[in-house]
Amino acid sequence: MAKFFISCAINLEELALKELKLKWPMFLDSPLPEINLVKGGLELECEIPDGLALNLILKIPTRILLRLKEQKCRDIPKLYNIVRKFPWKQYLKKEKVKWHITTQQSRLIHSKKIEKACADGLNDFFKANALPEKIKNAPNFCEQQVFIRINEDLLTLSLDTSGELLHIRGNRSFRGHASLRETYAAACIYKLVNDMDETNSLLDPMFGTGTFLSEAHDFFLPTQRSFPFFDWCEPSPLKSTKGHWRFKNYHGRDIDSLIVDKCELSFVEKKVADIFQSRPEHFDVVICNPPYGKRVKLDIYPVDYFNKLLSVMLENYSPIRLGILIPHTIRMDFKKLPAHYKLTSTLPFNNNGIKVNFYVINKY
Ligand SMILES: C[S@@+](CC[C@H](N)C(=O)[O-])C[C@H]1O[C@@H](n2cnc3c(N)ncnc32)[C@H](O)[C@@H]1O
């Protein structure tokens, strides 16, 4: 058994836990382990191949770390010795790694000195236990990352299993300036529809590069990209699954014809359209990440803009459910929603430096 830490953005922990509990039995044969929710992620103990497979099936987390060692450590010689004695050959396919150092409330505070001690320790380990030449010279093995965290003099040594952050799904080449990270988009879409049974149509009326639509479509499809652990351990085989909820059809609208032309998503019915000129047309679920007025200025007062947008969407599309991202500085008055609509939940998170709220509105 091994310990894993599944990291995710602050405030998305509960959703990440729900996703894990839902998907584990769908994709893996072993029983769901006990999961501990902590700030910024989830901790669990499981067989290594199961933990590695989580990289392929989870869409909300940002990175998955394999915990290698935890030990009190207050000085550089001790750190050097811990690293030098660790059995790296089981996990590494190169004799050098990229180090990520964080330290808090500890005697060891100088990142450069910490990194040097780790690099020296690893170097000396491999002097005594060299990797076979065949492995050392293999050109295809990717660089591995080791995370060193020292918190209140407790050292945690972890091997990164994800490589690139998990929002890189590996299947899309076009990402716009204002694209939402896929992990946030997955969290929003899951928050919006995870309790719905029958779902027919999904519309993003300002779809940009289509992140919401692709995340909704792929939520139950394993991520197809390479991971650093492919070089040293096979993940558990995944049971095939048809998914839990899927929309029958996906619609994207955007005012920018260049963006619409570039959209690579074959399952999307797309159109160039200005939301404020749209005609009544029903969609079951509507999700939207409008411009925030930071890079591109809005032509009316922001709170009026977001209120107008909301009423246009509710009146024109009459959705069963609507989700919208709005900067947290905008004080919305949800008491003024059209009849039969009610704000049911709010998910606050930090969208790359801008604090936003994802509001879920239900028809009742
Ligand atoms: C923040 S971006 C959306 C990003 C998208 N969620 C993604 O991840 O790529 C806002 C989008 O709204 C579009 N937009 C702005 N005003 C619009 C309008 N009046 N009608 C339709 N689309 C509009 C912009 O062209 C832009 O693509």
Tab-separated table of C-alpha atoms and ligand atoms in Angstrom:
chain	number	residue	atom	x	y	z
A	1	MET	CA	0.000	0.000	0.000
A	2	ALA	CA	1.142	3.550	-0.688
A	3	LYS	CA	-0.026	6.988	0.364
A	4	PHE	CA	-1.259	9.424	-2.284
A	5	PHE	CA	-2.098	13.111	-2.098
A	6	ILE	CA	-4.572	14.364	-4.680
A	7	SER	CA	-4.223	18.117	-4.841
A	8	CYS	CA	-6.954	20.418	-6.050
A	9	ALA	CA	-7.775	24.121	-5.988
A	10	ILE	CA	-8.909	25.542	-2.660
A	11	ASN	CA	-12.702	25.173	-2.253
A	12	LEU	CA	-12.919	22.367	-4.792
A	13	GLU	CA	-12.002	19.668	-2.242
A	14	GLU	CA	-15.615	18.568	-1.567
A	15	LEU	CA	-16.353	18.244	-5.275
A	16	ALA	CA	-13.089	16.376	-5.876
A	17	LEU	CA	-14.072	13.970	-3.078
A	18	LYS	CA	-17.506	13.417	-4.631
A	19	GLU	CA	-15.909	12.789	-8.010
A	20	LEU	CA	-13.458	10.294	-6.512
A	21	LYS	CA	-16.205	8.427	-4.627
A	22	LEU	CA	-18.313	8.243	-7.775
A	23	LYS	CA	-15.600	7.188	-10.193
A	24	TRP	CA	-13.503	4.772	-8.117
A	25	PRO	CA	-16.081	1.927	-8.221
A	26	MET	CA	-16.953	2.740	-11.837
A	27	PHE	CA	-13.379	2.325	-13.059
A	28	LEU	CA	-11.419	0.273	-10.512
A	29	ASP	CA	-11.927	-3.223	-9.103
A	30	SER	CA	-10.532	-2.727	-5.607
A	31	PRO	CA	-12.755	-1.354	-2.836
A	32	LEU	CA	-12.809	2.417	-2.303
A	33	PRO	CA	-10.246	3.244	0.405
A	34	GLU	CA	-10.804	5.618	3.292
A	35	ILE	CA	-10.296	9.196	2.119
A	36	ASN	CA	-9.203	12.108	4.228
A	37	LEU	CA	-10.210	15.589	3.066
A	38	VAL	CA	-7.624	18.274	3.882
A	39	LYS	CA	-7.216	21.868	2.750
A	40	GLY	CA	-6.141	21.772	-0.899
A	41	GLY	CA	-6.700	18.087	-1.505
A	42	LEU	CA	-7.454	14.507	-0.540
A	43	GLU	CA	-5.273	11.873	1.104
A	44	LEU	CA	-5.702	8.149	0.695
A	45	GLU	CA	-3.852	4.853	0.913
A	46	CYS	CA	-4.114	2.326	-1.891
A	47	GLU	CA	-2.100	0.060	-4.183
A	48	ILE	CA	0.300	2.065	-6.382
A	49	PRO	CA	-1.345	1.112	-9.739
A	50	ASP	CA	-4.769	2.262	-8.454
A	51	GLY	CA	-3.351	5.594	-7.254
A	52	LEU	CA	-1.634	6.140	-10.603
A	53	ALA	CA	-4.840	5.333	-12.493
A	54	LEU	CA	-6.558	8.250	-10.741
A	55	ASN	CA	-4.565	10.557	-13.045
A	56	LEU	CA	-6.554	9.132	-15.942
A	57	ILE	CA	-10.045	9.241	-14.490
A	58	LEU	CA	-10.302	12.305	-12.249
A	59	LYS	CA	-11.057	15.655	-13.898
A	60	ILE	CA	-11.197	18.082	-10.945
A	61	PRO	CA	-7.757	17.598	-9.247
A	62	THR	CA	-4.628	19.423	-10.399
A	63	ARG	CA	-1.868	16.946	-9.475
A	64	ILE	CA	-1.376	13.558	-7.808
A	65	LEU	CA	1.621	12.956	-5.572
A	66	LEU	CA	2.906	9.629	-4.293
A	67	ARG	CA	4.114	10.102	-0.740
A	68	LEU	CA	7.549	8.486	-0.375
A	69	LYS	CA	8.663	9.381	3.098
A	70	GLU	CA	7.785	11.477	6.148
A	71	GLN	CA	10.383	12.209	8.791
A	72	LYS	CA	11.344	14.935	11.246
A	73	CYS	CA	14.250	16.903	9.792
A	74	ARG	CA	15.802	20.048	11.208
A	75	ASP	CA	19.172	20.328	9.481
A	76	ILE	CA	20.901	19.996	6.125
A	77	PRO	CA	23.146	16.962	6.947
A	78	LYS	CA	20.081	14.985	8.069
A	79	LEU	CA	18.192	15.962	4.913
A	80	TYR	CA	21.158	14.885	2.771
A	81	ASN	CA	21.260	11.513	4.546
A	82	ILE	CA	17.516	10.894	4.231
A	83	VAL	CA	17.707	11.511	0.483
A	84	ARG	CA	20.935	9.505	0.063
A	85	LYS	CA	19.443	6.463	1.811
A	86	PHE	CA	16.063	6.428	0.077
A	87	PRO	CA	15.594	3.513	-2.422
A	88	TRP	CA	15.185	5.729	-5.509
A	89	LYS	CA	15.794	2.939	-8.004
A	90	GLN	CA	12.227	1.712	-7.526
A	91	TYR	CA	10.801	5.014	-8.737
A	92	LEU	CA	13.249	6.874	-10.974
A	93	LYS	CA	14.282	6.257	-14.544
A	94	LYS	CA	16.842	9.065	-14.605
A	95	GLU	CA	19.542	9.908	-12.090
A	96	LYS	CA	18.520	13.572	-11.927
A	97	VAL	CA	15.094	14.983	-11.041
A	98	LYS	CA	13.452	18.383	-10.882
A	99	TRP	CA	13.031	19.438	-7.246
A	100	HIS	CA	10.079	21.457	-5.895
A	101	ILE	CA	10.821	22.854	-2.462
A	102	THR	CA	8.371	24.438	-0.015
A	103	THR	CA	9.125	25.160	3.598
A	104	GLN	CA	7.040	26.650	6.382
A	105	GLN	CA	7.631	27.297	10.071
A	106	SER	CA	10.783	25.159	10.074
A	107	ARG	CA	14.455	25.534	10.886
A	108	LEU	CA	15.291	24.649	7.298
A	109	ILE	CA	14.213	27.695	5.308
A	110	HIS	CA	16.706	28.262	2.466
A	111	SER	CA	15.254	26.637	-0.645
A	112	LYS	CA	18.582	26.735	-2.525
A	113	LYS	CA	20.466	24.983	0.303
A	114	ILE	CA	17.661	22.439	0.667
A	115	GLU	CA	17.730	21.730	-3.059
A	116	LYS	CA	21.518	21.334	-3.054
A	117	ALA	CA	21.373	18.863	-0.148
A	118	CYS	CA	18.699	16.839	-1.969
A	119	ALA	CA	20.570	16.897	-5.289
A	120	ASP	CA	23.825	15.845	-3.544
A	121	GLY	CA	22.019	13.071	-1.661
A	122	LEU	CA	20.452	11.741	-4.861
A	123	ASN	CA	23.753	12.005	-6.723
A	124	ASP	CA	25.551	10.016	-4.026
A	125	PHE	CA	22.762	7.432	-3.918
A	126	PHE	CA	23.194	6.796	-7.641
A	127	LYS	CA	27.012	6.732	-7.353
A	128	ALA	CA	26.535	3.630	-5.196
A	129	ASN	CA	23.480	2.269	-7.044
A	130	ALA	CA	23.806	3.341	-10.672
A	131	LEU	CA	20.901	2.703	-13.015
A	132	PRO	CA	21.700	0.265	-15.825
A	133	GLU	CA	23.257	2.088	-18.836
A	134	LYS	CA	20.327	0.967	-20.992
A	135	ILE	CA	17.855	2.869	-18.760
A	136	LYS	CA	20.148	5.861	-18.178
A	137	ASN	CA	20.597	6.436	-21.891
A	138	ALA	CA	16.998	5.841	-22.946
A	139	PRO	CA	16.057	9.113	-24.671
A	140	ASN	CA	12.303	8.777	-24.166
A	141	PHE	CA	12.024	8.810	-20.393
A	142	CYS	CA	10.574	12.095	-19.207
A	143	GLU	CA	11.957	14.251	-16.436
A	144	GLN	CA	10.500	13.304	-13.048
A	145	GLN	CA	9.702	15.757	-10.267
A	146	VAL	CA	10.208	15.263	-6.552
A	147	PHE	CA	8.330	17.489	-4.113
A	148	ILE	CA	10.034	18.354	-0.830
A	149	ARG	CA	7.773	19.933	1.754
A	150	ILE	CA	9.075	20.878	5.182
A	151	ASN	CA	6.341	22.002	7.543
A	152	GLU	CA	7.049	22.535	11.246
A	153	ASP	CA	10.276	20.526	10.788
A	154	LEU	CA	8.412	17.569	9.288
A	155	LEU	CA	9.851	16.569	5.921
A	156	THR	CA	7.503	15.071	3.330
A	157	LEU	CA	9.127	13.611	0.272
A	158	SER	CA	6.751	12.958	-2.640
A	159	LEU	CA	7.064	11.786	-6.206
A	160	ASP	CA	4.918	13.661	-8.693
A	161	THR	CA	2.926	11.190	-10.777
A	162	SER	CA	1.122	13.677	-13.020
A	163	GLY	CA	3.948	15.559	-14.772
A	164	GLU	CA	2.151	18.405	-16.501
A	165	LEU	CA	-0.729	19.706	-14.412
A	166	LEU	CA	-3.872	17.658	-14.876
A	167	HIS	CA	-5.837	20.447	-16.567
A	168	ILE	CA	-3.706	19.634	-19.626
A	169	ARG	CA	-5.911	16.925	-21.099
A	170	GLY	CA	-3.757	16.445	-24.174
A	171	ASN	CA	-6.558	16.513	-26.723
A	172	ARG	CA	-6.954	20.217	-27.541
A	173	SER	CA	-4.541	22.482	-29.357
A	174	PHE	CA	-6.593	25.706	-29.310
A	175	ARG	CA	-6.712	27.540	-25.967
A	176	GLY	CA	-7.750	31.221	-25.923
A	177	HIS	CA	-6.487	33.959	-23.570
A	178	ALA	CA	-9.631	33.794	-21.453
A	179	SER	CA	-10.010	29.997	-21.501
A	180	LEU	CA	-11.051	28.554	-18.197
A	181	ARG	CA	-8.759	25.848	-16.853
A	182	GLU	CA	-10.249	22.462	-17.615
A	183	THR	CA	-10.113	21.412	-13.946
A	184	TYR	CA	-12.277	24.422	-12.942
A	185	ALA	CA	-14.617	23.847	-15.865
A	186	ALA	CA	-15.022	20.192	-14.847
A	187	ALA	CA	-15.747	21.249	-11.260
A	188	CYS	CA	-18.404	23.743	-12.402
A	189	ILE	CA	-20.127	21.334	-14.756
A	190	TYR	CA	-20.094	18.583	-12.109
A	191	LYS	CA	-21.461	20.943	-9.476
A	192	LEU	CA	-24.185	22.015	-11.902
A	193	VAL	CA	-25.523	18.631	-13.015
A	194	ASN	CA	-24.255	15.878	-10.707
A	195	ASP	CA	-27.702	15.390	-9.147
A	196	MET	CA	-29.681	15.543	-12.423
A	197	ASP	CA	-30.994	12.345	-14.052
A	198	GLU	CA	-32.265	13.185	-17.487
A	199	THR	CA	-30.289	15.795	-19.354
A	200	ASN	CA	-30.916	16.578	-22.954
A	201	SER	CA	-29.277	19.740	-24.206
A	202	LEU	CA	-26.363	21.791	-22.899
A	203	LEU	CA	-25.691	25.333	-24.130
A	204	ASP	CA	-22.727	27.595	-23.519
A	205	PRO	CA	-23.820	30.899	-25.092
A	206	MET	CA	-20.312	32.425	-24.767
A	207	PHE	CA	-18.392	29.246	-25.425
A	208	GLY	CA	-14.980	30.646	-26.445
A	209	THR	CA	-12.726	27.631	-26.880
A	210	GLY	CA	-15.491	25.354	-25.608
A	211	THR	CA	-13.940	24.260	-22.322
A	212	PHE	CA	-17.275	23.711	-20.549
A	213	LEU	CA	-18.642	21.727	-23.465
A	214	SER	CA	-15.598	19.492	-23.832
A	215	GLU	CA	-15.386	18.885	-20.080
A	216	ALA	CA	-19.086	17.967	-19.966
A	217	HIS	CA	-18.625	15.613	-22.906
A	218	ASP	CA	-15.439	13.964	-21.567
A	219	PHE	CA	-16.203	13.855	-17.838
A	220	PHE	CA	-16.364	10.045	-17.807
A	221	LEU	CA	-13.800	9.436	-20.536
A	222	PRO	CA	-10.263	8.602	-19.371
A	223	THR	CA	-7.667	11.281	-20.161
A	224	GLN	CA	-5.485	10.218	-23.078
A	225	ARG	CA	-2.038	11.683	-22.625
A	226	SER	CA	1.310	10.525	-21.403
A	227	PHE	CA	2.249	10.552	-17.708
A	228	PRO	CA	5.732	10.202	-16.178
A	229	PHE	CA	4.758	6.993	-14.361
A	230	PHE	CA	4.263	5.224	-17.724
A	231	ASP	CA	8.064	4.779	-17.626
A	232	TRP	CA	8.105	2.906	-14.325
A	233	CYS	CA	4.709	1.434	-13.444
A	234	GLU	CA	1.526	0.354	-15.239
A	235	PRO	CA	-1.637	1.930	-13.829
A	236	SER	CA	-4.515	-0.420	-12.987
A	237	PRO	CA	-6.581	-1.340	-16.032
A	238	LEU	CA	-9.795	0.687	-16.188
A	239	LYS	CA	-13.203	-0.954	-16.369
A	240	SER	CA	-15.059	0.382	-19.363
A	241	THR	CA	-17.983	2.570	-18.481
A	242	LYS	CA	-20.765	4.324	-20.273
A	243	GLY	CA	-20.747	7.226	-17.882
A	244	HIS	CA	-23.316	8.430	-15.415
A	245	TRP	CA	-24.727	11.530	-17.007
A	246	ARG	CA	-24.205	12.673	-20.562
A	247	PHE	CA	-26.001	15.258	-22.582
A	248	LYS	CA	-27.639	14.183	-25.796
A	249	ASN	CA	-26.520	17.346	-27.553
A	250	TYR	CA	-24.074	20.161	-27.040
A	251	HIS	CA	-24.500	23.737	-28.306
A	252	GLY	CA	-21.978	26.551	-28.429
A	253	ARG	CA	-22.579	30.194	-29.339
A	254	ASP	CA	-20.096	33.052	-29.421
A	255	ILE	CA	-20.055	36.547	-30.827
A	256	ASP	CA	-16.525	36.070	-32.185
A	257	SER	CA	-16.629	34.358	-35.579
A	258	LEU	CA	-12.880	33.591	-35.521
A	259	ILE	CA	-13.294	31.634	-32.285
A	260	VAL	CA	-16.316	29.775	-33.620
A	261	ASP	CA	-14.424	28.836	-36.801
A	262	LYS	CA	-11.471	27.503	-34.799
A	263	CYS	CA	-13.616	25.269	-32.559
A	264	GLU	CA	-12.318	21.701	-32.974
A	265	LEU	CA	-15.131	19.985	-31.096
A	266	SER	CA	-17.001	17.847	-33.603
A	267	PHE	CA	-19.888	17.054	-31.219
A	268	VAL	CA	-20.783	20.752	-30.776
A	269	GLU	CA	-23.532	22.455	-32.779
A	270	LYS	CA	-21.945	25.908	-33.050
A	271	LYS	CA	-23.124	29.321	-34.243
A	272	VAL	CA	-21.898	32.893	-34.304
A	273	ALA	CA	-24.418	34.792	-32.171
A	274	ASP	CA	-24.639	37.784	-29.874
A	275	ILE	CA	-26.358	36.639	-26.719
A	276	PHE	CA	-28.137	39.962	-26.352
A	277	GLN	CA	-29.730	39.533	-29.798
A	278	SER	CA	-30.704	35.894	-29.247
A	279	ARG	CA	-34.215	34.608	-29.934
A	280	PRO	CA	-36.170	32.338	-27.559
A	281	GLU	CA	-34.942	28.727	-27.831
A	282	HIS	CA	-35.074	26.094	-25.078
A	283	PHE	CA	-31.984	24.374	-23.595
A	284	ASP	CA	-32.151	22.132	-20.516
A	285	VAL	CA	-28.880	23.296	-19.020
A	286	VAL	CA	-27.029	26.550	-19.686
A	287	ILE	CA	-23.521	27.298	-18.450
A	288	CYS	CA	-21.577	30.470	-19.021
A	289	ASN	CA	-18.261	32.144	-18.238
A	290	PRO	CA	-18.829	35.716	-19.455
A	291	PRO	CA	-16.100	38.346	-19.868
A	292	TYR	CA	-15.318	39.835	-16.451
A	293	GLY	CA	-14.624	43.332	-17.767
A	294	LYS	CA	-10.923	43.205	-16.805
A	295	ARG	CA	-9.119	42.665	-20.109
A	296	VAL	CA	-12.051	43.591	-22.349
A	297	LYS	CA	-14.035	46.548	-20.964
A	298	LEU	CA	-17.794	46.119	-20.651
A	299	ASP	CA	-19.850	48.886	-22.220
A	300	ILE	CA	-22.214	49.171	-19.252
A	301	TYR	CA	-21.774	49.182	-15.476
A	302	PRO	CA	-20.646	45.584	-14.542
A	303	VAL	CA	-23.477	44.795	-12.137
A	304	ASP	CA	-26.007	45.895	-14.783
A	305	TYR	CA	-24.187	43.836	-17.406
A	306	PHE	CA	-24.322	40.633	-15.349
A	307	ASN	CA	-27.964	41.189	-14.345
A	308	LYS	CA	-28.941	41.810	-17.964
A	309	LEU	CA	-27.037	38.723	-19.092
A	310	LEU	CA	-28.742	36.589	-16.482
A	311	SER	CA	-32.250	37.725	-17.392
A	312	VAL	CA	-31.603	37.291	-21.118
A	313	MET	CA	-30.425	33.702	-20.527
A	314	LEU	CA	-33.286	32.763	-18.197
A	315	GLU	CA	-35.969	34.383	-20.351
A	316	ASN	CA	-34.694	33.265	-23.770
A	317	TYR	CA	-33.513	29.747	-22.963
A	318	SER	CA	-35.856	28.861	-20.040
A	319	PRO	CA	-33.296	26.308	-18.727
A	320	ILE	CA	-34.040	23.798	-15.977
A	321	ARG	CA	-30.698	24.788	-14.539
A	322	LEU	CA	-28.199	27.550	-15.184
A	323	GLY	CA	-24.642	28.063	-13.965
A	324	ILE	CA	-22.726	31.291	-14.341
A	325	LEU	CA	-19.293	32.513	-13.241
A	326	ILE	CA	-19.236	36.078	-11.936
A	327	PRO	CA	-16.342	37.982	-10.272
A	328	HIS	CA	-16.906	38.015	-6.511
A	329	THR	CA	-16.683	41.835	-6.422
A	330	ILE	CA	-20.007	42.028	-8.284
A	331	ARG	CA	-22.827	42.111	-5.752
A	332	MET	CA	-25.675	40.319	-7.471
A	333	ASP	CA	-29.219	40.588	-6.182
A	334	PHE	CA	-30.729	37.180	-6.815
A	335	LYS	CA	-34.072	38.244	-5.324
A	336	LYS	CA	-34.776	39.909	-8.664
A	337	LEU	CA	-34.628	36.687	-10.716
A	338	PRO	CA	-37.554	35.987	-13.065
A	339	ALA	CA	-40.475	34.010	-11.595
A	340	HIS	CA	-39.817	30.267	-10.960
A	341	TYR	CA	-36.041	30.730	-10.670
A	342	LYS	CA	-34.025	30.539	-7.484
A	343	LEU	CA	-30.319	30.646	-6.592
A	344	THR	CA	-29.588	27.210	-5.061
A	345	SER	CA	-25.830	27.177	-4.486
A	346	THR	CA	-22.606	29.126	-4.872
A	347	LEU	CA	-19.091	27.800	-5.419
A	348	PRO	CA	-16.375	30.384	-4.767
A	349	PHE	CA	-12.877	29.817	-6.179
A	350	ASN	CA	-9.866	31.649	-7.504
A	351	ASN	CA	-9.795	31.632	-11.298
A	352	ASN	CA	-6.124	32.343	-12.017
A	353	GLY	CA	-5.931	35.343	-9.707
A	354	ILE	CA	-9.531	36.535	-10.056
A	355	LYS	CA	-11.872	35.521	-7.262
A	356	VAL	CA	-15.116	34.310	-8.778
A	357	ASN	CA	-18.390	32.748	-7.694
A	358	PHE	CA	-20.029	30.002	-9.683
A	359	TYR	CA	-23.762	30.475	-9.130
A	360	VAL	CA	-26.238	27.660	-9.706
A	361	ILE	CA	-29.816	28.717	-10.471
A	362	ASN	CA	-32.691	26.219	-10.588
A	363	LYS	CA	-36.147	26.306	-12.071
A	364	TYR	CA	-38.734	25.160	-9.559
B	1	LIG	C1	-14.316	34.502	-20.792
B	1	LIG	S1	-14.559	34.030	-22.447
B	1	LIG	C2	-15.251	32.420	-22.303
B	1	LIG	C3	-14.190	31.435	-22.204
B	1	LIG	C4	-14.677	30.021	-22.350
B	1	LIG	N1	-15.453	29.571	-21.195
B	1	LIG	C5	-13.449	29.152	-22.536
B	1	LIG	O1	-13.040	28.472	-21.567
B	1	LIG	O2	-12.827	29.217	-23.564
B	1	LIG	C6	-15.956	34.962	-22.887
B	1	LIG	C7	-16.448	34.697	-24.291
B	1	LIG	O3	-17.642	35.460	-24.466
B	1	LIG	C8	-17.704	35.883	-25.806
B	1	LIG	N2	-18.654	37.010	-25.847
B	1	LIG	C9	-18.485	38.273	-25.370
B	1	LIG	N3	-19.606	38.993	-25.563
B	1	LIG	C10	-20.519	38.177	-26.156
B	1	LIG	C11	-21.861	38.335	-26.589
B	1	LIG	N4	-22.486	39.505	-26.449
B	1	LIG	N5	-22.483	37.265	-27.119
B	1	LIG	C12	-21.860	36.071	-27.256
B	1	LIG	N6	-20.571	35.862	-26.897
B	1	LIG	C13	-19.919	36.896	-26.345
B	1	LIG	C14	-16.279	36.250	-26.134
B	1	LIG	O4	-16.060	36.235	-27.546
B	1	LIG	C15	-15.491	35.169	-25.385
B	1	LIG	O5	-15.216	34.065	-26.236
